[in-house]
Amino acid sequence: DTGVSQDPRHKITKRGQNVTFRCDPISEHNRLYWYRQTLGQGPEFLTYFQNEAQLEKSRLLSDRFSAERPKGSFSTLEIQRTEQGDSAMYLCASSHSQLAGAYNEQFFGPGTRLTVL
Amino acid sequence: GESVGLHLPTLSVQEGDNSIINCAYSNSASDYFIWYKQESGKGPQFIIDIRSNMDKRQGQRVTVLLNKTVKHLSLQIAATQPGDSAVYFCAENTGTASKLTFGTGTRLQVTL
């Protein structure tokens, strides 16, 4: 499978615990995005990397959230001291800045569903 | 995009009929639009895109129409099939921006 992959697919945790999710983008894609989706709503942008540089962060990304893409390939999203309101689907997407030109055709992974008890 | 909570607008169509799903966008500076299909428990799947210098684009069984005057986007699916049942989202972007902004989803139900 050469698409975007995410791990784990499901995560159940207790409030206050830390969780980390991983995203592997399409191999030639230099841009990587994280979105959050709650039930019945469209995905909401969290943050974006071009290669290893984190170029934009949403106001939704509180201090408890941190994302990294150390080698410009896979990325991790960590949530510290989880709260029940963090329960959502966390989606990763990737694109290639040159292939897409100035336009942003993003391909999504299957997501990680987080449940905070 | 607007929040609609748990109650998505739903479009029910019979198998074989054509479907039209509508989307209003808010940012007049948006110059790129994408339709995504999302099945239960899966990530959004790219269907078709259109740039603001076009008003129509056709794919296989799908057509996207863009009306910049009223900031309206539609997705037409020809000969709708049971496998088309899903939630459909429109997303907008500006060419120089990074993030996609998603609109209100529409649930498409295909009846036999």
mmCIF file with all atom_site columns, C-alpha atoms in Angstrom:
data_model
loop_
_atom_site.group_PDB
_atom_site.id
_atom_site.type_symbol
_atom_site.label_atom_id
_atom_site.label_alt_id
_atom_site.label_comp_id
_atom_site.label_asym_id
_atom_site.label_entity_id
_atom_site.label_seq_id
_atom_site.pdbx_PDB_ins_code
_atom_site.Cartn_x
_atom_site.Cartn_y
_atom_site.Cartn_z
_atom_site.occupancy
_atom_site.B_iso_or_equiv
_atom_site.pdbx_formal_charge
_atom_site.auth_seq_id
_atom_site.auth_comp_id
_atom_site.auth_asym_id
_atom_site.auth_atom_id
_atom_site.pdbx_PDB_model_num
ATOM 1   C CA . ASP A 1 1   ? 0.000   0.000  0.000   1.00 0.00 ? 1   ASP A CA 1
ATOM 2   C CA . THR A 1 2   ? 1.607   3.273  -1.092  1.00 0.00 ? 2   THR A CA 1
ATOM 3   C CA . GLY A 1 3   ? -0.935  5.586  0.507   1.00 0.00 ? 3   GLY A CA 1
ATOM 4   C CA . VAL A 1 4   ? -0.763  7.546  3.749   1.00 0.00 ? 4   VAL A CA 1
ATOM 5   C CA . SER A 1 5   ? -0.638  5.242  6.762   1.00 0.00 ? 5   SER A CA 1
ATOM 6   C CA . GLN A 1 6   ? -1.373  5.983  10.407  1.00 0.00 ? 6   GLN A CA 1
ATOM 7   C CA . ASP A 1 7   ? -0.722  4.058  13.574  1.00 0.00 ? 7   ASP A CA 1
ATOM 8   C CA . PRO A 1 8   ? -2.480  3.108  15.745  1.00 0.00 ? 8   PRO A CA 1
ATOM 9   C CA . ARG A 1 9   ? -5.919  3.029  14.166  1.00 0.00 ? 9   ARG A CA 1
ATOM 10  C CA . HIS A 1 10  ? -7.615  3.150  17.540  1.00 0.00 ? 10  HIS A CA 1
ATOM 11  C CA . LYS A 1 11  ? -6.453  4.352  20.927  1.00 0.00 ? 11  LYS A CA 1
ATOM 12  C CA . ILE A 1 12  ? -8.326  4.283  24.215  1.00 0.00 ? 12  ILE A CA 1
ATOM 13  C CA . THR A 1 13  ? -6.726  6.088  27.115  1.00 0.00 ? 13  THR A CA 1
ATOM 14  C CA . LYS A 1 14  ? -7.581  7.458  30.509  1.00 0.00 ? 14  LYS A CA 1
ATOM 15  C CA . ARG A 1 15  ? -7.803  11.156 31.150  1.00 0.00 ? 15  ARG A CA 1
ATOM 16  C CA . GLY A 1 16  ? -4.444  12.602 32.090  1.00 0.00 ? 16  GLY A CA 1
ATOM 17  C CA . GLN A 1 17  ? -2.364  10.103 30.122  1.00 0.00 ? 17  GLN A CA 1
ATOM 18  C CA . ASN A 1 18  ? -0.092  10.999 27.217  1.00 0.00 ? 18  ASN A CA 1
ATOM 19  C CA . VAL A 1 19  ? -0.615  9.536  23.764  1.00 0.00 ? 19  VAL A CA 1
ATOM 20  C CA . THR A 1 20  ? 1.445   9.589  20.582  1.00 0.00 ? 20  THR A CA 1
ATOM 21  C CA . PHE A 1 21  ? 0.291   8.937  17.045  1.00 0.00 ? 21  PHE A CA 1
ATOM 22  C CA . ARG A 1 22  ? 2.382   8.268  13.983  1.00 0.00 ? 22  ARG A CA 1
ATOM 23  C CA . CYS A 1 23  ? 1.826   9.185  10.331  1.00 0.00 ? 23  CYS A CA 1
ATOM 24  C CA . ASP A 1 24  ? 3.759   7.916  7.332   1.00 0.00 ? 24  ASP A CA 1
ATOM 25  C CA . PRO A 1 25  ? 3.035   10.056 4.265   1.00 0.00 ? 25  PRO A CA 1
ATOM 26  C CA . ILE A 1 26  ? 3.202   9.041  0.619   1.00 0.00 ? 26  ILE A CA 1
ATOM 27  C CA . SER A 1 27  ? 6.919   8.614  0.060   1.00 0.00 ? 27  SER A CA 1
ATOM 28  C CA . GLU A 1 28  ? 7.563   11.417 -2.412  1.00 0.00 ? 28  GLU A CA 1
ATOM 29  C CA . HIS A 1 29  ? 5.368   13.948 -0.612  1.00 0.00 ? 29  HIS A CA 1
ATOM 30  C CA . ASN A 1 30  ? 7.189   16.768 1.155   1.00 0.00 ? 30  ASN A CA 1
ATOM 31  C CA . ARG A 1 31  ? 4.141   18.295 2.854   1.00 0.00 ? 31  ARG A CA 1
ATOM 32  C CA . LEU A 1 32  ? 2.390   16.686 5.803   1.00 0.00 ? 32  LEU A CA 1
ATOM 33  C CA . TYR A 1 33  ? -0.720  17.893 7.611   1.00 0.00 ? 33  TYR A CA 1
ATOM 34  C CA . TRP A 1 34  ? -2.570  16.959 10.782  1.00 0.00 ? 34  TRP A CA 1
ATOM 35  C CA . TYR A 1 35  ? -6.328  17.457 11.115  1.00 0.00 ? 35  TYR A CA 1
ATOM 36  C CA . ARG A 1 36  ? -8.829  16.621 13.821  1.00 0.00 ? 36  ARG A CA 1
ATOM 37  C CA . GLN A 1 37  ? -12.356 15.457 13.108  1.00 0.00 ? 37  GLN A CA 1
ATOM 38  C CA . THR A 1 38  ? -15.175 15.105 15.591  1.00 0.00 ? 38  THR A CA 1
ATOM 39  C CA . LEU A 1 39  ? -18.368 13.209 14.920  1.00 0.00 ? 39  LEU A CA 1
ATOM 40  C CA . GLY A 1 40  ? -20.562 14.825 12.312  1.00 0.00 ? 40  GLY A CA 1
ATOM 41  C CA . GLN A 1 41  ? -18.106 17.538 11.355  1.00 0.00 ? 41  GLN A CA 1
ATOM 42  C CA . GLY A 1 42  ? -15.505 18.072 8.687   1.00 0.00 ? 42  GLY A CA 1
ATOM 43  C CA . PRO A 1 43  ? -11.795 17.823 9.465   1.00 0.00 ? 43  PRO A CA 1
ATOM 44  C CA . GLU A 1 44  ? -10.242 20.861 11.165  1.00 0.00 ? 44  GLU A CA 1
ATOM 45  C CA . PHE A 1 45  ? -6.666  21.856 10.456  1.00 0.00 ? 45  PHE A CA 1
ATOM 46  C CA . LEU A 1 46  ? -4.147  21.470 13.290  1.00 0.00 ? 46  LEU A CA 1
ATOM 47  C CA . THR A 1 47  ? -0.675  21.873 11.818  1.00 0.00 ? 47  THR A CA 1
ATOM 48  C CA . TYR A 1 48  ? 1.439   21.520 8.703   1.00 0.00 ? 48  TYR A CA 1
ATOM 49  C CA . PHE A 1 49  ? 5.027   20.604 7.817   1.00 0.00 ? 49  PHE A CA 1
ATOM 50  C CA . GLN A 1 50  ? 7.048   21.187 4.723   1.00 0.00 ? 50  GLN A CA 1
ATOM 51  C CA . ASN A 1 51  ? 9.904   18.729 4.921   1.00 0.00 ? 51  ASN A CA 1
ATOM 52  C CA . GLU A 1 52  ? 10.997  18.868 8.582   1.00 0.00 ? 52  GLU A CA 1
ATOM 53  C CA . ALA A 1 53  ? 9.877   22.460 9.203   1.00 0.00 ? 53  ALA A CA 1
ATOM 54  C CA . GLN A 1 54  ? 6.599   23.073 11.008  1.00 0.00 ? 54  GLN A CA 1
ATOM 55  C CA . LEU A 1 55  ? 5.249   26.065 9.126   1.00 0.00 ? 55  LEU A CA 1
ATOM 56  C CA . GLU A 1 56  ? 1.798   26.644 10.551  1.00 0.00 ? 56  GLU A CA 1
ATOM 57  C CA . LYS A 1 57  ? -0.136  25.787 13.689  1.00 0.00 ? 57  LYS A CA 1
ATOM 58  C CA . SER A 1 58  ? -3.815  26.293 14.332  1.00 0.00 ? 58  SER A CA 1
ATOM 59  C CA . ARG A 1 59  ? -5.194  27.941 17.447  1.00 0.00 ? 59  ARG A CA 1
ATOM 60  C CA . LEU A 1 60  ? -6.777  24.532 18.067  1.00 0.00 ? 60  LEU A CA 1
ATOM 61  C CA . LEU A 1 61  ? -3.319  23.191 18.840  1.00 0.00 ? 61  LEU A CA 1
ATOM 62  C CA . SER A 1 62  ? -3.023  23.897 22.546  1.00 0.00 ? 62  SER A CA 1
ATOM 63  C CA . ASP A 1 63  ? 0.198   23.676 24.521  1.00 0.00 ? 63  ASP A CA 1
ATOM 64  C CA . ARG A 1 64  ? -0.623  20.063 25.307  1.00 0.00 ? 64  ARG A CA 1
ATOM 65  C CA . PHE A 1 65  ? -0.232  19.155 21.639  1.00 0.00 ? 65  PHE A CA 1
ATOM 66  C CA . SER A 1 66  ? 3.109   18.811 19.908  1.00 0.00 ? 66  SER A CA 1
ATOM 67  C CA . ALA A 1 67  ? 3.974   17.545 16.465  1.00 0.00 ? 67  ALA A CA 1
ATOM 68  C CA . GLU A 1 68  ? 7.309   16.639 14.965  1.00 0.00 ? 68  GLU A CA 1
ATOM 69  C CA . ARG A 1 69  ? 8.690   15.534 11.654  1.00 0.00 ? 69  ARG A CA 1
ATOM 70  C CA . PRO A 1 70  ? 12.367  15.104 12.473  1.00 0.00 ? 70  PRO A CA 1
ATOM 71  C CA . LYS A 1 71  ? 13.688  13.735 9.180   1.00 0.00 ? 71  LYS A CA 1
ATOM 72  C CA . GLY A 1 72  ? 11.084  15.125 6.850   1.00 0.00 ? 72  GLY A CA 1
ATOM 73  C CA . SER A 1 73  ? 9.444   11.748 6.399   1.00 0.00 ? 73  SER A CA 1
ATOM 74  C CA . PHE A 1 74  ? 7.124   10.352 9.095   1.00 0.00 ? 74  PHE A CA 1
ATOM 75  C CA . SER A 1 75  ? 5.511   12.570 11.692  1.00 0.00 ? 75  SER A CA 1
ATOM 76  C CA . THR A 1 76  ? 4.317   12.123 15.268  1.00 0.00 ? 76  THR A CA 1
ATOM 77  C CA . LEU A 1 77  ? 1.547   13.949 17.094  1.00 0.00 ? 77  LEU A CA 1
ATOM 78  C CA . GLU A 1 78  ? 1.686   13.826 20.877  1.00 0.00 ? 78  GLU A CA 1
ATOM 79  C CA . ILE A 1 79  ? -1.074  14.871 23.245  1.00 0.00 ? 79  ILE A CA 1
ATOM 80  C CA . GLN A 1 80  ? -0.059  15.342 26.848  1.00 0.00 ? 80  GLN A CA 1
ATOM 81  C CA . ARG A 1 81  ? -2.431  15.137 29.817  1.00 0.00 ? 81  ARG A CA 1
ATOM 82  C CA . THR A 1 82  ? -5.335  14.064 27.633  1.00 0.00 ? 82  THR A CA 1
ATOM 83  C CA . GLU A 1 83  ? -8.806  15.424 28.318  1.00 0.00 ? 83  GLU A CA 1
ATOM 84  C CA . GLN A 1 84  ? -12.171 13.987 27.342  1.00 0.00 ? 84  GLN A CA 1
ATOM 85  C CA . GLY A 1 85  ? -12.552 16.806 24.832  1.00 0.00 ? 85  GLY A CA 1
ATOM 86  C CA . ASP A 1 86  ? -9.570  15.423 22.943  1.00 0.00 ? 86  ASP A CA 1
ATOM 87  C CA . SER A 1 87  ? -11.639 12.433 21.852  1.00 0.00 ? 87  SER A CA 1
ATOM 88  C CA . ALA A 1 88  ? -11.754 12.627 18.069  1.00 0.00 ? 88  ALA A CA 1
ATOM 89  C CA . MET A 1 89  ? -10.394 11.156 14.860  1.00 0.00 ? 89  MET A CA 1
ATOM 90  C CA . TYR A 1 90  ? -6.896  12.455 14.132  1.00 0.00 ? 90  TYR A CA 1
ATOM 91  C CA . LEU A 1 91  ? -6.204  12.520 10.420  1.00 0.00 ? 91  LEU A CA 1
ATOM 92  C CA . CYS A 1 92  ? -2.941  12.905 8.597   1.00 0.00 ? 92  CYS A CA 1
ATOM 93  C CA . ALA A 1 93  ? -2.649  14.041 4.989   1.00 0.00 ? 93  ALA A CA 1
ATOM 94  C CA . SER A 1 94  ? 0.235   14.588 2.605   1.00 0.00 ? 94  SER A CA 1
ATOM 95  C CA . SER A 1 95  ? 0.883   16.427 -0.620  1.00 0.00 ? 95  SER A CA 1
ATOM 96  C CA . HIS A 1 96  ? 3.765   17.402 -2.849  1.00 0.00 ? 96  HIS A CA 1
ATOM 97  C CA . SER A 1 97  ? 4.371   21.099 -3.309  1.00 0.00 ? 97  SER A CA 1
ATOM 98  C CA . GLN A 1 98  ? 5.884   20.719 -6.761  1.00 0.00 ? 98  GLN A CA 1
ATOM 99  C CA . LEU A 1 99  ? 3.538   18.076 -8.138  1.00 0.00 ? 99  LEU A CA 1
ATOM 100 C CA . ALA A 1 100 ? 0.494   20.034 -6.973  1.00 0.00 ? 100 ALA A CA 1
ATOM 101 C CA . GLY A 1 101 ? 1.936   23.356 -8.066  1.00 0.00 ? 101 GLY A CA 1
ATOM 102 C CA . ALA A 1 102 ? 0.461   26.140 -6.037  1.00 0.00 ? 102 ALA A CA 1
ATOM 103 C CA . TYR A 1 103 ? -2.609  24.028 -5.404  1.00 0.00 ? 103 TYR A CA 1
ATOM 104 C CA . ASN A 1 104 ? -2.963  21.681 -2.588  1.00 0.00 ? 104 ASN A CA 1
ATOM 105 C CA . GLU A 1 105 ? -4.167  18.216 -3.525  1.00 0.00 ? 105 GLU A CA 1
ATOM 106 C CA . GLN A 1 106 ? -4.006  16.458 -0.169  1.00 0.00 ? 106 GLN A CA 1
ATOM 107 C CA . PHE A 1 107 ? -4.333  12.712 0.316   1.00 0.00 ? 107 PHE A CA 1
ATOM 108 C CA . PHE A 1 108 ? -5.585  11.485 3.663   1.00 0.00 ? 108 PHE A CA 1
ATOM 109 C CA . GLY A 1 109 ? -4.725  8.492  5.776   1.00 0.00 ? 109 GLY A CA 1
ATOM 110 C CA . PRO A 1 110 ? -7.299  6.293  7.557   1.00 0.00 ? 110 PRO A CA 1
ATOM 111 C CA . GLY A 1 111 ? -6.994  8.241  10.803  1.00 0.00 ? 111 GLY A CA 1
ATOM 112 C CA . THR A 1 112 ? -6.419  7.369  14.451  1.00 0.00 ? 112 THR A CA 1
ATOM 113 C CA . ARG A 1 113 ? -9.558  7.334  16.555  1.00 0.00 ? 113 ARG A CA 1
ATOM 114 C CA . LEU A 1 114 ? -8.813  8.517  20.098  1.00 0.00 ? 114 LEU A CA 1
ATOM 115 C CA . THR A 1 115 ? -11.181 7.864  22.974  1.00 0.00 ? 115 THR A CA 1
ATOM 116 C CA . VAL A 1 116 ? -10.368 9.497  26.298  1.00 0.00 ? 116 VAL A CA 1
ATOM 117 C CA . LEU A 1 117 ? -12.222 7.953  29.228  1.00 0.00 ? 117 LEU A CA 1
ATOM 118 C CA . GLY B 2 1   ? -16.954 25.298 7.730   1.00 0.00 ? 1   GLY B CA 1
ATOM 119 C CA . GLU B 2 2   ? -20.074 25.404 9.767   1.00 0.00 ? 2   GLU B CA 1
ATOM 120 C CA . SER B 2 3   ? -20.682 22.909 12.492  1.00 0.00 ? 3   SER B CA 1
ATOM 121 C CA . VAL B 2 4   ? -23.771 20.772 12.162  1.00 0.00 ? 4   VAL B CA 1
ATOM 122 C CA . GLY B 2 5   ? -23.145 18.541 15.141  1.00 0.00 ? 5   GLY B CA 1
ATOM 123 C CA . LEU B 2 6   ? -24.378 15.002 14.795  1.00 0.00 ? 6   LEU B CA 1
ATOM 124 C CA . HIS B 2 7   ? -27.130 15.705 12.320  1.00 0.00 ? 7   HIS B CA 1
ATOM 125 C CA . LEU B 2 8   ? -25.689 15.922 8.849   1.00 0.00 ? 8   LEU B CA 1
ATOM 126 C CA . PRO B 2 9   ? -27.883 17.000 5.955   1.00 0.00 ? 9   PRO B CA 1
ATOM 127 C CA . THR B 2 10  ? -28.914 13.841 4.148   1.00 0.00 ? 10  THR B CA 1
ATOM 128 C CA . LEU B 2 11  ? -29.647 13.256 0.500   1.00 0.00 ? 11  LEU B CA 1
ATOM 129 C CA . SER B 2 12  ? -31.473 10.055 -0.418  1.00 0.00 ? 12  SER B CA 1
ATOM 130 C CA . VAL B 2 13  ? -31.431 8.927  -4.027  1.00 0.00 ? 13  VAL B CA 1
ATOM 131 C CA . GLN B 2 14  ? -32.430 5.781  -5.830  1.00 0.00 ? 14  GLN B CA 1
ATOM 132 C CA . GLU B 2 15  ? -29.803 3.636  -7.441  1.00 0.00 ? 15  GLU B CA 1
ATOM 133 C CA . GLY B 2 16  ? -29.294 4.756  -11.009 1.00 0.00 ? 16  GLY B CA 1
ATOM 134 C CA . ASP B 2 17  ? -30.499 8.314  -10.450 1.00 0.00 ? 17  ASP B CA 1
ATOM 135 C CA . ASN B 2 18  ? -28.226 11.340 -10.554 1.00 0.00 ? 18  ASN B CA 1
ATOM 136 C CA . SER B 2 19  ? -27.163 13.004 -7.300  1.00 0.00 ? 19  SER B CA 1
ATOM 137 C CA . ILE B 2 20  ? -26.391 16.660 -6.720  1.00 0.00 ? 20  ILE B CA 1
ATOM 138 C CA . ILE B 2 21  ? -24.616 17.701 -3.547  1.00 0.00 ? 21  ILE B CA 1
ATOM 139 C CA . ASN B 2 22  ? -24.226 21.397 -2.810  1.00 0.00 ? 22  ASN B CA 1
ATOM 140 C CA . CYS B 2 23  ? -21.734 23.407 -0.836  1.00 0.00 ? 23  CYS B CA 1
ATOM 141 C CA . ALA B 2 24  ? -21.466 27.092 0.021   1.00 0.00 ? 24  ALA B CA 1
ATOM 142 C CA . TYR B 2 25  ? -18.040 28.499 0.765   1.00 0.00 ? 25  TYR B CA 1
ATOM 143 C CA . SER B 2 26  ? -17.241 31.677 2.609   1.00 0.00 ? 26  SER B CA 1
ATOM 144 C CA . ASN B 2 27  ? -13.806 32.875 1.553   1.00 0.00 ? 27  ASN B CA 1
ATOM 145 C CA . SER B 2 28  ? -13.897 34.878 -1.665  1.00 0.00 ? 28  SER B CA 1
ATOM 146 C CA . ALA B 2 29  ? -10.093 34.534 -1.834  1.00 0.00 ? 29  ALA B CA 1
ATOM 147 C CA . SER B 2 30  ? -10.304 30.744 -2.128  1.00 0.00 ? 30  SER B CA 1
ATOM 148 C CA . ASP B 2 31  ? -9.057  29.634 -5.513  1.00 0.00 ? 31  ASP B CA 1
ATOM 149 C CA . TYR B 2 32  ? -8.961  25.860 -5.236  1.00 0.00 ? 32  TYR B CA 1
ATOM 150 C CA . PHE B 2 33  ? -11.704 23.465 -4.250  1.00 0.00 ? 33  PHE B CA 1
ATOM 151 C CA . ILE B 2 34  ? -11.825 19.741 -3.621  1.00 0.00 ? 34  ILE B CA 1
ATOM 152 C CA . TRP B 2 35  ? -14.611 17.257 -3.063  1.00 0.00 ? 35  TRP B CA 1
ATOM 153 C CA . TYR B 2 36  ? -13.891 14.388 -0.684  1.00 0.00 ? 36  TYR B CA 1
ATOM 154 C CA . LYS B 2 37  ? -15.862 11.227 0.010   1.00 0.00 ? 37  LYS B CA 1
ATOM 155 C CA . GLN B 2 38  ? -15.683 9.765  3.497   1.00 0.00 ? 38  GLN B CA 1
ATOM 156 C CA . GLU B 2 39  ? -16.967 6.325  4.384   1.00 0.00 ? 39  GLU B CA 1
ATOM 157 C CA . SER B 2 40  ? -17.591 5.331  7.953   1.00 0.00 ? 40  SER B CA 1
ATOM 158 C CA . GLY B 2 41  ? -14.375 4.779  9.899   1.00 0.00 ? 41  GLY B CA 1
ATOM 159 C CA . LYS B 2 42  ? -12.141 5.884  7.037   1.00 0.00 ? 42  LYS B CA 1
ATOM 160 C CA . GLY B 2 43  ? -10.252 8.998  6.073   1.00 0.00 ? 43  GLY B CA 1
ATOM 161 C CA . PRO B 2 44  ? -11.524 11.374 3.380   1.00 0.00 ? 44  PRO B CA 1
ATOM 162 C CA . GLN B 2 45  ? -10.950 10.134 -0.159  1.00 0.00 ? 45  GLN B CA 1
ATOM 163 C CA . PHE B 2 46  ? -10.154 12.613 -2.941  1.00 0.00 ? 46  PHE B CA 1
ATOM 164 C CA . ILE B 2 47  ? -12.829 12.661 -5.660  1.00 0.00 ? 47  ILE B CA 1
ATOM 165 C CA . ILE B 2 48  ? -12.301 15.678 -7.859  1.00 0.00 ? 48  ILE B CA 1
ATOM 166 C CA . ASP B 2 49  ? -10.893 19.189 -7.694  1.00 0.00 ? 49  ASP B CA 1
ATOM 167 C CA . ILE B 2 50  ? -11.400 22.458 -9.515  1.00 0.00 ? 50  ILE B CA 1
ATOM 168 C CA . ARG B 2 51  ? -9.468  25.704 -9.723  1.00 0.00 ? 51  ARG B CA 1
ATOM 169 C CA . SER B 2 52  ? -11.145 29.085 -9.642  1.00 0.00 ? 52  SER B CA 1
ATOM 170 C CA . ASN B 2 53  ? -10.312 29.833 -13.266 1.00 0.00 ? 53  ASN B CA 1
ATOM 171 C CA . MET B 2 54  ? -12.758 27.091 -14.267 1.00 0.00 ? 54  MET B CA 1
ATOM 172 C CA . ASP B 2 55  ? -16.493 26.762 -13.745 1.00 0.00 ? 55  ASP B CA 1
ATOM 173 C CA . LYS B 2 56  ? -16.867 23.093 -14.590 1.00 0.00 ? 56  LYS B CA 1
ATOM 174 C CA . ARG B 2 57  ? -14.741 19.998 -14.471 1.00 0.00 ? 57  ARG B CA 1
ATOM 175 C CA . GLN B 2 58  ? -15.682 16.424 -15.265 1.00 0.00 ? 58  GLN B CA 1
ATOM 176 C CA . GLY B 2 59  ? -14.325 13.156 -14.040 1.00 0.00 ? 59  GLY B CA 1
ATOM 177 C CA . GLN B 2 60  ? -15.549 9.604  -14.243 1.00 0.00 ? 60  GLN B CA 1
ATOM 178 C CA . ARG B 2 61  ? -19.277 9.803  -13.348 1.00 0.00 ? 61  ARG B CA 1
ATOM 179 C CA . VAL B 2 62  ? -18.644 13.020 -11.399 1.00 0.00 ? 62  VAL B CA 1
ATOM 180 C CA . THR B 2 63  ? -18.864 16.675 -12.353 1.00 0.00 ? 63  THR B CA 1
ATOM 181 C CA . VAL B 2 64  ? -17.994 19.659 -10.202 1.00 0.00 ? 64  VAL B CA 1
ATOM 182 C CA . LEU B 2 65  ? -19.534 23.055 -10.873 1.00 0.00 ? 65  LEU B CA 1
ATOM 183 C CA . LEU B 2 66  ? -18.190 26.280 -9.427  1.00 0.00 ? 66  LEU B CA 1
ATOM 184 C CA . ASN B 2 67  ? -20.132 29.543 -9.231  1.00 0.00 ? 67  ASN B CA 1
ATOM 185 C CA . LYS B 2 68  ? -17.787 32.166 -7.849  1.00 0.00 ? 68  LYS B CA 1
ATOM 186 C CA . THR B 2 69  ? -20.416 34.902 -8.012  1.00 0.00 ? 69  THR B CA 1
ATOM 187 C CA . VAL B 2 70  ? -22.498 33.285 -5.298  1.00 0.00 ? 70  VAL B CA 1
ATOM 188 C CA . LYS B 2 71  ? -19.650 31.255 -3.773  1.00 0.00 ? 71  LYS B CA 1
ATOM 189 C CA . HIS B 2 72  ? -21.301 27.945 -4.493  1.00 0.00 ? 72  HIS B CA 1
ATOM 190 C CA . LEU B 2 73  ? -19.896 24.564 -5.399  1.00 0.00 ? 73  LEU B CA 1
ATOM 191 C CA . SER B 2 74  ? -21.758 21.441 -6.430  1.00 0.00 ? 74  SER B CA 1
ATOM 192 C CA . LEU B 2 75  ? -20.894 17.815 -7.040  1.00 0.00 ? 75  LEU B CA 1
ATOM 193 C CA . GLN B 2 76  ? -22.945 15.841 -9.503  1.00 0.00 ? 76  GLN B CA 1
ATOM 194 C CA . ILE B 2 77  ? -22.757 12.058 -9.479  1.00 0.00 ? 77  ILE B CA 1
ATOM 195 C CA . ALA B 2 78  ? -24.216 10.297 -12.482 1.00 0.00 ? 78  ALA B CA 1
ATOM 196 C CA . ALA B 2 79  ? -25.972 6.934  -12.215 1.00 0.00 ? 79  ALA B CA 1
ATOM 197 C CA . THR B 2 80  ? -25.535 6.769  -8.459  1.00 0.00 ? 80  THR B CA 1
ATOM 198 C CA . GLN B 2 81  ? -24.507 3.364  -7.124  1.00 0.00 ? 81  GLN B CA 1
ATOM 199 C CA . PRO B 2 82  ? -24.764 1.815  -3.634  1.00 0.00 ? 82  PRO B CA 1
ATOM 200 C CA . GLY B 2 83  ? -20.998 2.201  -3.283  1.00 0.00 ? 83  GLY B CA 1
ATOM 201 C CA . ASP B 2 84  ? -21.455 5.963  -3.504  1.00 0.00 ? 84  ASP B CA 1
ATOM 202 C CA . SER B 2 85  ? -23.149 5.977  -0.100  1.00 0.00 ? 85  SER B CA 1
ATOM 203 C CA . ALA B 2 86  ? -20.926 8.059  2.166   1.00 0.00 ? 86  ALA B CA 1
ATOM 204 C CA . VAL B 2 87  ? -20.501 11.548 3.615   1.00 0.00 ? 87  VAL B CA 1
ATOM 205 C CA . TYR B 2 88  ? -19.286 14.112 1.091   1.00 0.00 ? 88  TYR B CA 1
ATOM 206 C CA . PHE B 2 89  ? -17.297 17.198 2.037   1.00 0.00 ? 89  PHE B CA 1
ATOM 207 C CA . CYS B 2 90  ? -16.220 20.163 0.005   1.00 0.00 ? 90  CYS B CA 1
ATOM 208 C CA . ALA B 2 91  ? -12.942 21.814 0.962   1.00 0.00 ? 91  ALA B CA 1
ATOM 209 C CA . GLU B 2 92  ? -11.455 25.144 -0.038  1.00 0.00 ? 92  GLU B CA 1
ATOM 210 C CA . ASN B 2 93  ? -7.930  26.465 -0.166  1.00 0.00 ? 93  ASN B CA 1
ATOM 211 C CA . THR B 2 94  ? -6.031  29.443 -1.391  1.00 0.00 ? 94  THR B CA 1
ATOM 212 C CA . GLY B 2 95  ? -3.090  28.716 -3.628  1.00 0.00 ? 95  GLY B CA 1
ATOM 213 C CA . THR B 2 96  ? -0.591  30.220 -1.249  1.00 0.00 ? 96  THR B CA 1
ATOM 214 C CA . ALA B 2 97  ? -2.068  28.727 1.905   1.00 0.00 ? 97  ALA B CA 1
ATOM 215 C CA . SER B 2 98  ? -1.491  25.315 3.365   1.00 0.00 ? 98  SER B CA 1
ATOM 216 C CA . LYS B 2 99  ? -4.607  24.190 5.110   1.00 0.00 ? 99  LYS B CA 1
ATOM 217 C CA . LEU B 2 100 ? -7.870  23.021 3.658   1.00 0.00 ? 100 LEU B CA 1
ATOM 218 C CA . THR B 2 101 ? -11.053 24.428 5.165   1.00 0.00 ? 101 THR B CA 1
ATOM 219 C CA . PHE B 2 102 ? -13.852 21.900 5.065   1.00 0.00 ? 102 PHE B CA 1
ATOM 220 C CA . GLY B 2 103 ? -17.502 22.721 4.611   1.00 0.00 ? 103 GLY B CA 1
ATOM 221 C CA . THR B 2 104 ? -20.571 21.063 6.033   1.00 0.00 ? 104 THR B CA 1
ATOM 222 C CA . GLY B 2 105 ? -20.751 17.416 5.083   1.00 0.00 ? 105 GLY B CA 1
ATOM 223 C CA . THR B 2 106 ? -23.701 15.843 3.306   1.00 0.00 ? 106 THR B CA 1
ATOM 224 C CA . ARG B 2 107 ? -24.651 12.233 3.824   1.00 0.00 ? 107 ARG B CA 1
ATOM 225 C CA . LEU B 2 108 ? -25.615 10.484 0.595   1.00 0.00 ? 108 LEU B CA 1
ATOM 226 C CA . GLN B 2 109 ? -27.858 7.457  0.990   1.00 0.00 ? 109 GLN B CA 1
ATOM 227 C CA . VAL B 2 110 ? -28.445 5.306  -2.058  1.00 0.00 ? 110 VAL B CA 1
ATOM 228 C CA . THR B 2 111 ? -31.575 3.213  -1.959  1.00 0.00 ? 111 THR B CA 1
ATOM 229 C CA . LEU B 2 112 ? -32.133 0.135  -4.074  1.00 0.00 ? 112 LEU B CA 1
#
